[in-house]
Structure formats: structure tokens, C-alpha cells
Tab-separated table of C-alpha atoms in Angstrom:
chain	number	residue	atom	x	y	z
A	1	UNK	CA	0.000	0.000	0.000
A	2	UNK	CA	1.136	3.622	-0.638
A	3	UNK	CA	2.883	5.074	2.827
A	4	UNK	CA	0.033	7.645	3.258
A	5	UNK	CA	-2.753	5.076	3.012
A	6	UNK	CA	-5.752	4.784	5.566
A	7	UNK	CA	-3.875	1.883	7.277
A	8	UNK	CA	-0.769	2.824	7.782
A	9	UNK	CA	1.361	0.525	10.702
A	10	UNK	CA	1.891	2.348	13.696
A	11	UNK	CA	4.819	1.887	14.120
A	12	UNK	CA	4.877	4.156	11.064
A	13	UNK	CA	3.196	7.187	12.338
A	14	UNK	CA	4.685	6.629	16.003
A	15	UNK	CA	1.566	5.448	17.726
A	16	UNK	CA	1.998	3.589	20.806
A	17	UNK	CA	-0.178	0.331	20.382
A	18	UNK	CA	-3.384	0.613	22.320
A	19	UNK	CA	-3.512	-1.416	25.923
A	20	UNK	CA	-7.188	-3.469	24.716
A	21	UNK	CA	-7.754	-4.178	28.562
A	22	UNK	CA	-7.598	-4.792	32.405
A	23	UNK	CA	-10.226	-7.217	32.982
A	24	UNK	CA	-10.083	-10.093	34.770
A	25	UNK	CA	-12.729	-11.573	32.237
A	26	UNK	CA	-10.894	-13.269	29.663
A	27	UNK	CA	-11.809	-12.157	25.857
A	28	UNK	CA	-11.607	-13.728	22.758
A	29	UNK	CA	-10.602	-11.700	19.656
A	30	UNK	CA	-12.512	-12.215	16.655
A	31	UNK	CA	-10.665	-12.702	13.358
A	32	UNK	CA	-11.084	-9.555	11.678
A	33	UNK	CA	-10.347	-8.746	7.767
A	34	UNK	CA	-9.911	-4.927	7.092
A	35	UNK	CA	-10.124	-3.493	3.634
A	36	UNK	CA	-9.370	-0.091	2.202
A	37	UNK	CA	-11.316	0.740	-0.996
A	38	UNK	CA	-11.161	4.247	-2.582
A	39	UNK	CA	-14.464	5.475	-0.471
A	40	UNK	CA	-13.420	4.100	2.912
A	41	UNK	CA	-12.804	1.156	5.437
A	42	UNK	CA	-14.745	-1.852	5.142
A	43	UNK	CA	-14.468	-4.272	8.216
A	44	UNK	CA	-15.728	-7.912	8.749
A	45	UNK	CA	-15.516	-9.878	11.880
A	46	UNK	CA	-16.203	-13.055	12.554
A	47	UNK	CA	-18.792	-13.169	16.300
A	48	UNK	CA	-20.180	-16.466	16.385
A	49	UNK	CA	-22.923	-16.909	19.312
A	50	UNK	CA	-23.322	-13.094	19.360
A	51	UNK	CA	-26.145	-12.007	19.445
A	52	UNK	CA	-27.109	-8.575	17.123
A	53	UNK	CA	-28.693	-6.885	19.937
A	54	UNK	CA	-25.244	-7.065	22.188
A	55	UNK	CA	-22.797	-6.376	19.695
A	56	UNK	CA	-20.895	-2.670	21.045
A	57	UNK	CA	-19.846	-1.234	18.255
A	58	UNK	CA	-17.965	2.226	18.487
A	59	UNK	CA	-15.156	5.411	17.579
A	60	UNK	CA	-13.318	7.217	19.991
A	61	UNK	CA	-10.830	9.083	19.474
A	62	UNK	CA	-9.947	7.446	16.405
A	63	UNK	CA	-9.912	4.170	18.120
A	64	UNK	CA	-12.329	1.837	16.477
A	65	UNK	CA	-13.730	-0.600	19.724
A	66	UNK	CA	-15.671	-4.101	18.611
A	67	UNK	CA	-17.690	-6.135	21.661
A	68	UNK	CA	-20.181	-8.552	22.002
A	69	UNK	CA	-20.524	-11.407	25.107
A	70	UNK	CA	-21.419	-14.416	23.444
A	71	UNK	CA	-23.440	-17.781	25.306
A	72	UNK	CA	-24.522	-20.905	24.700
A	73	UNK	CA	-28.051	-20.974	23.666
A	74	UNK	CA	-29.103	-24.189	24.086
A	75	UNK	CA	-30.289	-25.198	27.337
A	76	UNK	CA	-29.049	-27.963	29.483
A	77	UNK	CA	-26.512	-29.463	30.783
A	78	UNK	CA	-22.660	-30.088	28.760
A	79	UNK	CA	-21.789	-33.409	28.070
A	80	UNK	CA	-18.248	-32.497	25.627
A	81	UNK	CA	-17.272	-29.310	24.842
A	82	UNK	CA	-14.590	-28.601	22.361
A	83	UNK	CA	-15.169	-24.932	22.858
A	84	UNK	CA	-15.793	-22.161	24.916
A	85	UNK	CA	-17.787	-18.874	23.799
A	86	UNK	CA	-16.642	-16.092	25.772
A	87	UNK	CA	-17.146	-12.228	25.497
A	88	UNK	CA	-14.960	-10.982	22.134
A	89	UNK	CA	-13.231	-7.466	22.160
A	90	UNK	CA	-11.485	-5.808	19.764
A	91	UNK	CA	-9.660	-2.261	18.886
A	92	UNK	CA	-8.358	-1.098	16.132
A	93	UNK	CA	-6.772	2.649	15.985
A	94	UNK	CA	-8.548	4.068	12.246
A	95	UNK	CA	-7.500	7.586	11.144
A	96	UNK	CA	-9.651	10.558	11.482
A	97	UNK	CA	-10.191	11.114	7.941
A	98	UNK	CA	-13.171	8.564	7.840
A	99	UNK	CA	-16.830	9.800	8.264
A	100	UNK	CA	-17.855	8.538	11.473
A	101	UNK	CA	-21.487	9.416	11.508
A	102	UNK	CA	-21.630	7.699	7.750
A	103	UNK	CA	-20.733	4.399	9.573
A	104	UNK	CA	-22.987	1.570	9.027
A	105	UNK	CA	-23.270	-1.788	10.288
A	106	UNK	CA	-24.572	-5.273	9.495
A	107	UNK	CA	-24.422	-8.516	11.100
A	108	UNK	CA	-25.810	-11.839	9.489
A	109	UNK	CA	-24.721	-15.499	10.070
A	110	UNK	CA	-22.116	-14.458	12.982
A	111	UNK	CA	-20.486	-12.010	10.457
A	112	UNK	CA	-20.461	-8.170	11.393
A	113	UNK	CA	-19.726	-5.866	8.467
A	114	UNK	CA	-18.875	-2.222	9.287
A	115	UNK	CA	-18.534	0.646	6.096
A	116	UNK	CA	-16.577	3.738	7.060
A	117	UNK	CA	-16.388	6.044	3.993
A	118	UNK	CA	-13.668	8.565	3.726
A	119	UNK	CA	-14.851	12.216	4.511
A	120	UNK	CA	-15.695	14.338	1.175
A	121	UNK	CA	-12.249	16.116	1.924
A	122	UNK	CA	-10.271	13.206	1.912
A	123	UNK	CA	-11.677	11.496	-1.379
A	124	UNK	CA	-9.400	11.802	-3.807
A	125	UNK	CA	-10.426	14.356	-6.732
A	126	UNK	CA	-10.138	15.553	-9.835
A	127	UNK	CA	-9.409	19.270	-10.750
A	128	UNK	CA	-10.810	19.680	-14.586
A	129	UNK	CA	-8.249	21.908	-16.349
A	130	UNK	CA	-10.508	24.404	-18.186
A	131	UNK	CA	-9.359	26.025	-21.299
A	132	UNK	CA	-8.520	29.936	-21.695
């Protein structure tokens, strides 16, 4: 990617990585594909056992914060288990050049799909050249 893309590393604009937590409650981090496009950030994560109404989805100060718990839903009691559903949490730091309020957000089949367009100022244009 060009060195002044949307995701630049952090490293790369001397950010400090982001401390995701303190809680004793232990967290599971969904896999999480981020793609830039030419009108913004689209983000998938994969939340099985969430449910739509719990999923915390949020921007502060350019950090972008992904949470849901996630149960069991069937009742009764575990014979096996191979796995454990647990709460997932997630942070990503996104630059400020994204519209925020123009966020939108899907989830379907355990998938949650977040588009953040750029801001009008930060889409690239064209300047027509006009003849004198």
C-alpha cells in the first residue's frame, strides 16, 4: 500500500499500540479482515454466538472498539465441549479522515460488516483543467 494510506502501521506514524484491557474476564478476539477501498474502510468480523442486539460497536478518538458477550443458547446441561464462547473485544486505531457518523453496520450469520467512507475532503479528486 502507498505510505500515506488509511492503514498505515503504527509503528509508522509513532503510535503507541493501544492497551485493549484490564479485565479479569478473559476475551476472545474475533478474526477480523480490514479493507481499504477508494471510499473508505470496510471491516468484517467473525462473532459467532453473538447475538445482534449485544454487539458494542464504536469510535473514539480514532480508536475503532468491537464487543459482544457471546453464550450458549441451548439449554441444558454439557456433556463435551470442544469450545468455549466467551465475550470478544477488539480495537483497532482508524485515522480521522473517515466519516464517522456515515458508519454503518450489518451482522448476518455471525459475520459483522462495518462501512466507514472517507470524509468528502479526503476522497481523492479531480481538478478539470478548463481552457482559456
Amino acid at each position: 500500500m502507498a505510505p500515506n494510506s488509511l492503514t498505515e502501521r503504527n509503528d509508522e506514524m509513532n503510535v503507541q499500540p493501544r492497551e485493549e484491557t484490564r479485565s479479569n474476564e478473559r476475551f476472545i478476539r474475533p478474526a477480523v479482515n480490514i479493507i481499504e477501498t477508494e471510499e473508505g474502510l470496510f471491516v468484517t468480523a467473525d462473532l459467532p454466538g453473538a447475538g445482534k442486539e449485544s454487539i458494542d460497536v464504536n469510535v473514539e478518538k480514532g480508536v475503532l472498539t468491537i464487543s459482544a458477550p457471546a453464550s450458549h443458547s441451548i439449554a441444558g446441561t454439557p456433556v463435551y465441549r470442544e469450545f468455549e464462547l466467551g465475550s470478544y473485544f477488539r480495537q483497532f486505531t482508524i485515522p480521522e479522515s473517515l466519516d464517522h457518523d456515515k458508519a454503518k453496520a450489518d451482522f448476518a450469520n455471525g459475520i459483522l460488516t462495518l462501512r466507514i467512507p472517507k470524509a468528502e475532503i479526503a476522497k481523492p479528486r479531480r481538478i478539470e483543467v478548463q481552457v482559456s
